[in-house]
Structures are given as C-alpha cells and as structure tokens.
CSV table of C-alpha atoms and ligand atoms in Angstrom, one decimal:
chain,number,residue,atom,x,y,z
A,1,UNK,CA,-14.9,16.2,14.4
A,2,UNK,CA,-14.2,12.5,15.3
A,3,UNK,CA,-14.4,9.6,12.9
A,4,UNK,CA,-14.0,5.8,13.4
A,5,UNK,CA,-12.3,4.0,10.6
A,6,UNK,CA,-12.4,0.2,10.0
A,7,UNK,CA,-10.0,-1.6,7.6
A,8,UNK,CA,-10.6,-5.2,6.7
A,9,UNK,CA,-9.6,-5.4,3.0
A,10,UNK,CA,-6.6,-7.6,3.3
A,11,UNK,CA,-4.9,-9.5,6.2
A,12,UNK,CA,-5.2,-6.9,9.0
A,13,UNK,CA,-8.3,-6.3,11.1
A,14,UNK,CA,-7.9,-2.6,12.1
A,15,UNK,CA,-9.9,0.2,13.7
A,16,UNK,CA,-8.9,3.7,14.6
A,17,UNK,CA,-10.4,7.0,15.7
A,18,UNK,CA,-9.0,10.3,14.4
A,19,UNK,CA,-10.0,13.9,14.9
A,20,UNK,CA,-10.2,16.9,12.6
A,21,UNK,CA,-6.8,18.2,13.7
A,22,UNK,CA,-5.1,15.1,12.6
A,23,UNK,CA,-4.9,13.6,16.1
A,24,UNK,CA,-4.9,9.8,16.3
A,25,UNK,CA,-7.0,9.0,19.3
A,26,UNK,CA,-6.8,5.2,18.8
A,27,UNK,CA,-5.1,2.9,16.3
A,28,UNK,CA,-5.6,-0.8,16.8
A,29,UNK,CA,-4.2,-3.3,14.3
A,30,UNK,CA,-4.6,-7.1,14.6
A,31,UNK,CA,-2.4,-8.9,12.1
A,32,UNK,CA,-3.6,-12.3,10.7
A,33,UNK,CA,0.0,-13.2,9.6
A,34,UNK,CA,0.0,-16.3,11.9
A,35,UNK,CA,-3.4,-17.5,10.4
A,36,UNK,CA,-1.9,-17.4,6.8
A,37,UNK,CA,1.7,-18.5,7.5
A,38,UNK,CA,0.9,-22.3,7.2
A,39,UNK,CA,-0.3,-21.6,3.6
A,40,UNK,CA,2.6,-19.4,2.6
A,41,UNK,CA,0.3,-16.6,1.5
A,42,UNK,CA,-3.1,-15.0,2.1
A,43,UNK,CA,-6.1,-17.3,1.8
A,44,UNK,CA,-9.2,-15.1,1.2
A,45,UNK,CA,-11.6,-17.5,3.1
A,46,UNK,CA,-9.3,-17.7,6.1
A,47,UNK,CA,-9.0,-13.9,6.0
A,48,UNK,CA,-12.8,-13.3,5.9
A,49,UNK,CA,-13.4,-15.6,8.8
A,50,UNK,CA,-10.7,-14.1,10.9
A,51,UNK,CA,-12.0,-10.6,10.2
A,52,UNK,CA,-15.5,-11.7,11.3
A,53,UNK,CA,-14.2,-13.2,14.5
A,54,UNK,CA,-12.1,-10.2,15.4
A,55,UNK,CA,-13.8,-7.0,14.1
A,56,UNK,CA,-16.1,-6.3,17.0
A,57,UNK,CA,-13.4,-6.7,19.6
A,58,UNK,CA,-11.0,-4.5,17.6
A,59,UNK,CA,-13.6,-1.8,17.2
A,60,UNK,CA,-14.4,-2.0,20.9
A,61,UNK,CA,-10.7,-1.7,21.8
A,62,UNK,CA,-10.3,1.4,19.6
A,63,UNK,CA,-13.3,3.1,21.1
A,64,UNK,CA,-12.0,2.2,24.6
A,65,UNK,CA,-8.5,3.5,23.7
A,66,UNK,CA,-10.0,6.8,22.5
A,67,UNK,CA,-12.2,7.0,25.6
A,68,UNK,CA,-15.3,7.6,23.5
A,69,UNK,CA,-18.8,6.1,23.1
A,70,UNK,CA,-20.2,5.6,19.6
A,71,UNK,CA,-22.5,8.6,20.3
A,72,UNK,CA,-19.5,10.9,20.6
A,73,UNK,CA,-18.5,10.2,16.9
A,74,UNK,CA,-19.4,12.3,13.9
A,75,UNK,CA,-19.1,9.5,11.4
A,76,UNK,CA,-18.1,5.9,10.8
A,77,UNK,CA,-15.9,5.0,7.8
A,78,UNK,CA,-14.9,1.6,6.4
A,79,UNK,CA,-12.9,0.4,3.5
A,80,UNK,CA,-15.4,-0.2,0.7
A,81,UNK,CA,-12.9,-1.7,-1.7
A,82,UNK,CA,-10.7,-2.6,-3.5
A,83,UNK,CA,-9.6,-5.8,-1.8
A,84,UNK,CA,-10.7,-9.3,-0.8
A,85,UNK,CA,-14.4,-9.1,-1.0
A,86,UNK,CA,-15.2,-11.3,2.1
A,87,UNK,CA,-13.2,-9.1,4.3
A,88,UNK,CA,-14.5,-5.8,2.8
A,89,UNK,CA,-18.1,-7.0,3.4
A,90,UNK,CA,-17.3,-7.7,7.1
A,91,UNK,CA,-15.9,-4.1,7.6
A,92,UNK,CA,-18.7,-2.4,5.6
A,93,UNK,CA,-21.5,-4.3,7.4
A,94,UNK,CA,-19.9,-3.5,10.8
A,95,UNK,CA,-19.6,0.2,10.0
A,96,UNK,CA,-23.1,0.4,8.6
A,97,UNK,CA,-24.6,-1.3,11.7
A,98,UNK,CA,-22.9,1.2,14.0
A,99,UNK,CA,-24.0,4.1,11.8
A,100,UNK,CA,-27.6,2.9,11.6
A,101,UNK,CA,-27.9,2.3,15.3
A,102,UNK,CA,-26.4,5.6,16.4
A,103,UNK,CA,-27.7,7.7,13.5
A,104,UNK,CA,-24.3,8.6,12.2
A,105,UNK,CA,-23.1,9.3,8.6
A,106,UNK,CA,-21.5,6.2,6.9
A,107,UNK,CA,-18.5,6.7,4.7
A,108,UNK,CA,-17.3,4.1,2.2
A,109,UNK,CA,-13.6,4.8,1.7
A,110,UNK,CA,-11.5,3.6,-1.2
A,111,UNK,CA,-8.5,1.8,0.3
A,112,UNK,CA,-6.2,3.5,-2.1
A,113,UNK,CA,-7.5,6.9,-1.1
A,114,UNK,CA,-6.7,6.0,2.5
A,115,UNK,CA,-3.1,5.4,1.5
A,116,UNK,CA,-3.1,8.5,-0.8
A,117,UNK,CA,-4.2,10.9,2.0
A,118,UNK,CA,-2.1,9.5,4.8
A,119,UNK,CA,0.7,12.0,4.3
A,120,UNK,CA,-1.7,14.8,5.3
A,121,UNK,CA,-2.4,13.0,8.5
A,122,UNK,CA,1.2,12.0,9.4
A,123,UNK,CA,3.3,14.8,8.0
A,124,UNK,CA,0.8,17.6,7.2
A,125,UNK,CA,1.8,17.4,3.5
A,126,UNK,CA,-0.3,19.8,1.4
A,127,UNK,CA,-1.6,19.2,-2.1
A,128,UNK,CA,-0.4,18.5,-4.8
A,129,UNK,CA,2.1,15.7,-4.3
A,130,UNK,CA,3.3,12.6,-5.9
A,131,UNK,CA,2.6,9.2,-4.3
A,132,UNK,CA,4.4,5.9,-4.9
A,133,UNK,CA,2.2,3.2,-3.4
A,134,UNK,CA,4.1,-0.1,-3.2
A,135,UNK,CA,2.5,-3.0,-1.2
A,136,UNK,CA,1.6,-6.6,-1.6
A,137,UNK,CA,-1.5,-5.7,-3.7
A,138,UNK,CA,-0.7,-2.4,-5.3
A,139,UNK,CA,2.1,-0.8,-7.2
A,140,UNK,CA,1.1,2.7,-8.5
A,141,UNK,CA,2.3,6.2,-9.0
A,142,UNK,CA,-0.4,8.8,-8.4
A,143,UNK,CA,-0.6,12.6,-8.6
A,144,UNK,CA,-2.7,13.6,-5.6
A,145,UNK,CA,-4.2,17.0,-6.1
A,146,UNK,CA,-6.9,17.0,-3.5
A,147,UNK,CA,-9.5,14.9,-1.8
A,148,UNK,CA,-11.1,12.9,-4.6
A,149,UNK,CA,-8.8,14.3,-7.2
A,150,UNK,CA,-6.2,11.7,-8.3
A,151,UNK,CA,-4.5,11.0,-11.5
A,152,UNK,CA,-2.9,7.6,-11.9
A,153,UNK,CA,0.4,8.1,-13.7
A,154,UNK,CA,1.4,4.5,-13.8
A,155,UNK,CA,0.6,1.0,-12.4
A,156,UNK,CA,1.9,-2.5,-12.6
A,157,UNK,CA,0.9,-4.4,-15.7
A,158,UNK,CA,1.4,-7.7,-13.8
A,159,UNK,CA,2.6,-8.3,-10.3
A,160,UNK,CA,2.8,-5.8,-7.4
A,161,UNK,CA,6.3,-5.3,-6.0
A,162,UNK,CA,5.4,-6.8,-2.6
A,163,UNK,CA,4.1,-9.8,-4.4
A,164,UNK,CA,7.4,-10.2,-6.2
A,165,UNK,CA,9.3,-9.9,-2.9
A,166,UNK,CA,6.9,-12.6,-1.4
A,167,UNK,CA,7.3,-15.0,-4.4
A,168,UNK,CA,11.1,-14.6,-4.4
A,169,UNK,CA,11.2,-15.4,-0.7
A,170,UNK,CA,8.9,-18.4,-1.2
A,171,UNK,CA,11.2,-19.8,-4.0
A,172,UNK,CA,14.2,-19.4,-1.8
A,173,UNK,CA,12.5,-21.1,1.2
A,174,UNK,CA,12.5,-17.9,3.3
A,175,UNK,CA,8.8,-18.1,4.3
A,176,UNK,CA,6.0,-15.6,4.6
A,177,UNK,CA,5.8,-12.6,4.6
A,178,UNK,CA,8.7,-12.5,2.3
A,179,UNK,CA,9.7,-8.8,2.1
A,180,UNK,CA,11.4,-8.5,5.4
A,181,UNK,CA,13.2,-11.9,5.0
A,182,UNK,CA,14.5,-10.9,1.5
A,183,UNK,CA,15.8,-7.6,2.9
A,184,UNK,CA,17.6,-9.3,5.8
A,185,UNK,CA,19.2,-11.9,3.5
A,186,UNK,CA,20.2,-9.3,1.0
A,187,UNK,CA,22.4,-7.5,3.5
A,188,UNK,CA,25.1,-10.3,3.2
A,189,UNK,CA,24.7,-10.6,-0.6
A,190,UNK,CA,26.6,-9.5,-3.7
A,191,UNK,CA,24.1,-7.8,-6.0
A,192,UNK,CA,26.3,-8.3,-9.0
A,193,UNK,CA,26.8,-12.1,-9.0
A,194,UNK,CA,23.6,-12.9,-10.8
A,195,UNK,CA,22.4,-10.6,-13.6
A,196,UNK,CA,18.7,-9.9,-13.3
A,197,UNK,CA,16.5,-7.8,-15.7
A,198,UNK,CA,15.2,-4.3,-14.9
A,199,UNK,CA,11.7,-4.6,-16.6
A,200,UNK,CA,10.6,-1.4,-18.3
A,201,UNK,CA,13.6,0.6,-17.2
A,202,UNK,CA,14.4,3.4,-19.6
A,203,UNK,CA,11.1,3.0,-21.4
A,204,UNK,CA,8.7,6.0,-21.6
A,205,UNK,CA,6.0,6.2,-19.0
A,206,UNK,CA,5.5,5.3,-15.4
A,207,UNK,CA,4.1,1.7,-15.5
A,208,UNK,CA,5.8,-1.2,-13.7
A,209,UNK,CA,6.3,-4.9,-14.5
A,210,UNK,CA,7.7,-7.4,-12.1
A,211,UNK,CA,6.7,-10.8,-13.5
A,212,UNK,CA,9.8,-11.1,-15.7
A,213,UNK,CA,12.0,-10.3,-12.8
A,214,UNK,CA,10.3,-13.1,-10.8
A,215,UNK,CA,10.7,-15.5,-13.7
A,216,UNK,CA,14.4,-14.6,-13.9
A,217,UNK,CA,14.8,-15.3,-10.2
A,218,UNK,CA,13.2,-18.8,-10.7
A,219,UNK,CA,15.5,-19.5,-13.6
A,220,UNK,CA,18.5,-18.4,-11.6
A,221,UNK,CA,17.6,-20.7,-8.8
A,222,UNK,CA,17.0,-23.6,-11.3
A,223,UNK,CA,20.4,-23.0,-12.8
A,224,UNK,CA,22.3,-23.5,-9.6
A,225,UNK,CA,24.3,-26.7,-9.0
A,226,UNK,CA,22.9,-29.6,-7.1
A,227,UNK,CA,22.8,-29.0,-3.3
A,228,UNK,CA,22.1,-25.3,-3.9
A,229,UNK,CA,21.0,-22.8,-2.9
A,230,UNK,CA,23.6,-22.2,-0.2
A,231,UNK,CA,23.1,-19.4,2.3
A,232,UNK,CA,25.5,-17.3,0.2
A,233,UNK,CA,23.4,-18.1,-3.0
A,234,UNK,CA,20.3,-17.0,-1.2
A,235,UNK,CA,21.9,-13.8,0.0
A,236,UNK,CA,23.3,-13.0,-3.5
A,237,UNK,CA,20.0,-13.7,-5.2
A,238,UNK,CA,18.1,-11.5,-2.7
A,239,UNK,CA,20.7,-8.7,-3.1
A,240,UNK,CA,20.4,-8.9,-6.9
A,241,UNK,CA,16.6,-8.9,-6.8
A,242,UNK,CA,16.5,-5.9,-4.5
A,243,UNK,CA,19.0,-4.0,-6.6
A,244,UNK,CA,16.9,-4.6,-9.7
A,245,UNK,CA,13.7,-3.5,-7.9
A,246,UNK,CA,15.6,-0.4,-6.7
A,247,UNK,CA,16.7,0.5,-10.2
A,248,UNK,CA,13.2,0.1,-11.6
A,249,UNK,CA,11.6,2.2,-8.8
A,250,UNK,CA,14.1,5.0,-9.3
A,251,UNK,CA,13.7,5.0,-13.0
A,252,UNK,CA,9.8,5.0,-12.9
A,253,UNK,CA,9.7,7.7,-10.1
A,254,UNK,CA,12.1,9.8,-12.2
A,255,UNK,CA,9.7,9.7,-15.1
A,256,UNK,CA,6.7,10.4,-12.8
A,257,UNK,CA,8.4,13.5,-11.3
A,258,UNK,CA,9.1,14.9,-14.8
A,259,UNK,CA,5.5,14.4,-15.8
A,260,UNK,CA,4.2,15.9,-12.5
A,261,UNK,CA,6.4,19.0,-13.0
A,262,UNK,CA,5.1,19.3,-16.6
A,263,UNK,CA,1.5,18.9,-15.5
A,264,UNK,CA,1.8,21.4,-12.6
A,265,UNK,CA,3.9,24.2,-13.9
A,266,UNK,CA,2.1,26.9,-11.8
A,267,UNK,CA,1.2,25.6,-8.4
A,268,UNK,CA,4.2,23.4,-7.8
A,269,UNK,CA,7.0,25.2,-6.0
A,270,UNK,CA,10.2,23.3,-5.8
A,271,UNK,CA,10.9,20.8,-4.4
A,272,UNK,CA,8.2,18.4,-5.5
A,273,UNK,CA,7.0,16.1,-2.6
A,274,UNK,CA,7.2,12.4,-3.3
A,275,UNK,CA,5.4,10.4,-0.7
A,276,UNK,CA,6.0,6.6,-0.4
A,277,UNK,CA,3.5,4.3,1.2
A,278,UNK,CA,2.7,0.6,1.5
A,279,UNK,CA,4.5,-2.3,3.1
A,280,UNK,CA,7.4,-2.3,0.7
A,281,UNK,CA,8.2,1.3,1.8
A,282,UNK,CA,9.5,-0.4,5.0
A,283,UNK,CA,12.5,-1.6,3.0
A,284,UNK,CA,15.5,0.5,4.1
A,285,UNK,CA,17.5,-0.3,1.0
A,286,UNK,CA,14.7,0.9,-1.3
A,287,UNK,CA,14.1,4.0,0.8
A,288,UNK,CA,17.8,4.8,0.6
A,289,UNK,CA,17.7,4.6,-3.2
A,290,UNK,CA,14.7,6.9,-3.3
A,291,UNK,CA,16.4,9.3,-0.9
A,292,UNK,CA,19.4,9.4,-3.2
A,293,UNK,CA,17.1,10.2,-6.2
A,294,UNK,CA,15.4,13.0,-4.1
A,295,UNK,CA,18.8,14.6,-3.1
A,296,UNK,CA,19.8,14.8,-6.8
A,297,UNK,CA,16.5,15.9,-8.1
A,298,UNK,CA,15.1,18.7,-6.0
A,299,UNK,CA,12.6,16.4,-4.5
A,300,UNK,CA,11.3,16.1,-0.9
A,301,UNK,CA,10.8,12.4,0.1
A,302,UNK,CA,8.2,11.8,2.7
A,303,UNK,CA,7.8,8.3,4.2
A,304,UNK,CA,5.0,8.2,6.8
A,305,UNK,CA,5.9,6.1,9.9
A,306,UNK,CA,5.6,2.3,9.2
A,307,UNK,CA,2.4,1.9,11.3
A,308,UNK,CA,0.7,4.4,8.9
A,309,UNK,CA,2.4,3.1,5.7
A,310,UNK,CA,1.0,-0.4,6.0
A,311,UNK,CA,-2.7,-1.1,6.2
A,312,UNK,CA,-4.3,0.5,9.2
A,313,UNK,CA,-7.6,2.0,10.4
A,314,UNK,CA,-6.3,5.6,10.9
A,315,UNK,CA,-5.9,6.2,7.2
A,316,UNK,CA,-9.5,5.0,6.6
A,317,UNK,CA,-10.8,7.2,9.4
A,318,UNK,CA,-8.8,10.2,8.1
A,319,UNK,CA,-10.0,9.8,4.5
A,320,UNK,CA,-13.5,9.3,5.8
A,321,UNK,CA,-13.2,12.5,7.8
A,322,UNK,CA,-12.0,14.4,4.7
A,323,UNK,CA,-15.0,13.1,2.8
A,324,UNK,CA,-17.4,13.9,5.6
A,325,UNK,CA,-16.2,17.5,5.7
A,326,UNK,CA,-17.0,17.8,2.0
A,327,UNK,CA,-20.5,16.3,2.4
A,328,UNK,CA,-19.5,13.1,0.6
A,329,UNK,CA,-21.3,10.6,2.8
A,330,UNK,CA,-22.6,7.3,1.4
A,331,UNK,CA,-26.0,5.6,1.7
A,332,UNK,CA,-26.5,2.4,3.7
A,333,UNK,CA,-27.1,0.8,0.3
A,334,UNK,CA,-23.5,1.1,-0.7
A,335,UNK,CA,-22.3,-2.2,-2.2
A,336,UNK,CA,-18.7,-3.3,-1.5
A,337,UNK,CA,-16.4,-3.0,-4.5
A,338,UNK,CA,-13.7,-5.7,-5.0
A,339,UNK,CA,-12.3,-3.5,-7.8
A,340,UNK,CA,-12.4,0.2,-7.5
A,341,UNK,CA,-9.8,2.3,-9.4
A,342,UNK,CA,-9.0,5.6,-7.7
A,343,UNK,CA,-8.7,7.3,-11.1
A,344,UNK,CA,-11.6,6.0,-13.3
A,345,UNK,CA,-10.1,7.8,-16.3
A,346,UNK,CA,-6.8,5.9,-16.1
A,347,UNK,CA,-6.2,3.6,-19.0
A,348,UNK,CA,-6.5,0.0,-17.9
A,349,UNK,CA,-3.2,-1.6,-17.7
A,350,UNK,CA,-3.1,-5.0,-19.5
A,351,UNK,CA,-3.7,-7.8,-17.1
A,352,UNK,CA,-4.1,-5.6,-14.1
A,353,UNK,CA,-6.9,-7.0,-11.9
A,354,UNK,CA,-7.4,-6.1,-8.3
A,355,UNK,CA,-4.5,-3.7,-8.6
A,356,UNK,CA,-6.4,-1.4,-10.8
B,401,LIG,O1,0.9,-2.5,2.8
B,401,LIG,P1,1.0,-4.0,3.2
B,401,LIG,O2,1.1,-4.3,4.7
B,401,LIG,O3,-0.3,-4.8,2.8
B,401,LIG,C1,-0.9,-4.7,1.5
B,401,LIG,O4,-0.3,-5.5,0.6
B,401,LIG,O5,-1.8,-4.0,1.3
B,401,LIG,O6,2.2,-4.6,2.4
B,401,LIG,C2,2.6,-5.9,2.6
B,401,LIG,C3,3.7,-6.2,1.6
B,401,LIG,C4,4.1,-7.7,1.5
B,401,LIG,O7,4.2,-8.1,0.2
B,401,LIG,C5,5.4,-7.7,2.2
B,401,LIG,O8,6.3,-8.7,1.8
B,401,LIG,C6,6.0,-6.3,1.8
B,401,LIG,O9,4.8,-5.4,1.9
B,401,LIG,N1,7.0,-5.8,2.8
B,401,LIG,C7,8.3,-5.6,2.4
B,401,LIG,C8,9.0,-5.3,3.6
B,401,LIG,N2,8.1,-5.3,4.6
B,401,LIG,C9,6.9,-5.7,4.1
B,401,LIG,N3,8.9,-5.7,1.2
B,401,LIG,C10,10.2,-5.4,1.1
B,401,LIG,N4,11.0,-5.1,2.2
B,401,LIG,C11,10.4,-5.0,3.4
B,401,LIG,N5,11.1,-4.7,4.5
B,402,LIG,ZN1,-3.0,-1.3,1.5
C-alpha cells in the first residue's frame, strides 16, 4: 500500500509518500520561513499564496523522489484541518484533484492525528501511549489508544508553548522563528536571576497556560534599567523562561502519566511510553528535563527525529494510510475544517481557539 500525503496547514508546504511497512519513499518539505520573516510571524494570506504557488512542484518532487506515478498510489491524503484555512483549502483541493483524476480514495486527515500517529511510523511504538504535542499552534497531552481513538487529557487555556517562545524572542529582539534563538541565548544565561511564574504548576489536571509567563517576561524587560537589555540580560531572561517552561512541562506530564496509568490498569505494562512531538520538542533543554522525568518515573521517552516532529507530509500520508486500511476514506465533498478537535468529547478549554 502506498499513500501520498500533503500538508499545508501552517507555514510548510510538504508532500510525502509512505508505504504500509512504514517506509518513507519521499518526504519533501518547503519552508516558508523567509516569506514570513519580514513580518515577525506567520501571515495567513502570505502563507496561502505561497502554498498555492509551491504545492504542485512539491507534490511532483515527492512523486519523483519515490519513483512513482500517481496511478501507482493506493490513496491520496491531505491535512483537512485544523489550521490556517487558506492553506488547508490549497492542500485539500490538490489532493481531491489527484484522487478524482486517477480514481483514488481521498483521505482528509486531522493534522493532530498526523502528529499523534507519527511514533508508529518513526519508532514502531504500539498503542496505547501518551503524547505531548508542543508546537507553535498546539500544546496538548493526549492518550493515544488506537487509530481514531484519542482522549485529550489537557490543553492550553491560552497560548501554545511555541507561541510563548516566539513572543519572548520577539520582545527580546531575537527575531523569528523564536524558539531556536531563545534556546541558543539561554545557554549563557542564569535561570535564577529573574523570578518567573510557573502557571498551573502543582494544580490538579493536565492543562497548560503560558500567557502569564509571557506577561511576566514583558514586565521583566520593562523593569530593566535604561540601555537594557544587554546580551547578559537577554541570556538570563531566556534561561529563566526556559526553566519555567521546563518546570511546567514536567509537572503537567507527571499528572498525565498518573492519570494514564489509572485509566489503563490492564493493558499498560511498565514502562508507559511518553511520545513528544511538535517543533518545541527540538529544544534540547526541554528534552533533557523530560528524559530526567522519565528516568525517575518508569517512563519510556520517545522523540521522533526532528524532520518527523515538526510539520511534514509523511505524518499525513501515514495517518491517511492507517485510515485507508480501516476503510475510513472521505468523499470529495469533504469541507476543510479550520477547527477540528481530535477528541470531540474533551471539555473545551476556556479561550482555546484553533488549538482545540
Ligand atoms: O511543529 P512546528 O514546526 O509548527 C507548528 O507550529 O505546527 O513548530 C514550530 C514552533 C515555533 O513556535 C518554534 O519557535 C518552536 O516550534 N521551536 C522551538 C525550537 N525549535 C522550534 N521552540 C523551542 N526550542 C526550539 N529549539
Ligand atoms: Zn503541527
């Protein structure tokens, strides 16, 4: 079985082909980072136009890399949401057109399901497992029990963690995208010089909140003497921010593991597998903190390779293939969904929009 997957929901135009054994035959990713850099963040209209201009060539390149013609495929998948609607429409229309012309099944994949199932593709991780998804648009803890069987244990009630990294970087003049810049600056910083809050730490449950942390960073910067911030101030603030984020992640994951164990007393053999995905999972400091938690807690930490952690087409192709195997194909009348919670039963977090 071979499925083409197209991802256009954010700022990467991506296409990939995977097979039923978990082989990645092609994985092409075109980043729009340079298109958005002048604006200091992602501009939806700029993203949609860039996807439209690039998508055909990215798909052609993926098919070429895989050495396949469209007729050799068993299905065509695209991200159907959630995400920036203009981009999602571009990917969905492209996939539908290929499916219609070549008489192939079309699969509309939930972007979050793509992230959720990646560990099966990259590391052969079996169900059930816990997933911490931390990116620029999402910050969630999920119990992944099977294809289409997800329980959201917690989500952010305001900002995603990647967003908080990006805003911190912007306030400190570190540019976009901010996560890698904050991580670099933090290496020379003292995490204890500026006290920052750890929102929701120690509270019951698995939800996140980062807007108070972002505000505290702004107030810290405003409280610096004239002429600041110096390079050392920037490093110290970044280190303090990262330490606070690490404390929060460890606390929330600890709660999620306890709940996961309680919910799965039978099938879960020790250790529980905690999978981390999303762009923020690239952060070596945060990974280290989670590894430390895992060592002390009979947990197995799995972090798929970066190219599969951040947005990519392979995760969409793989999730599409899993759905195709189960006969879950979609009609060509599928309407793109800017909001599409993975777990429709999850209580709506106050203020959560596209992150839901
Ligand atoms: O998964 P991703 O590529 O795209 C989506 O948001 O879906 O994640 C991008 C986010 C950005 O907010 C970026 O600043 C953050 O991941 N990020 C990092 C690092 N690398 C990327 N955050 C912290 N440390 C990093 N090294
Ligand atoms: Zn994503």
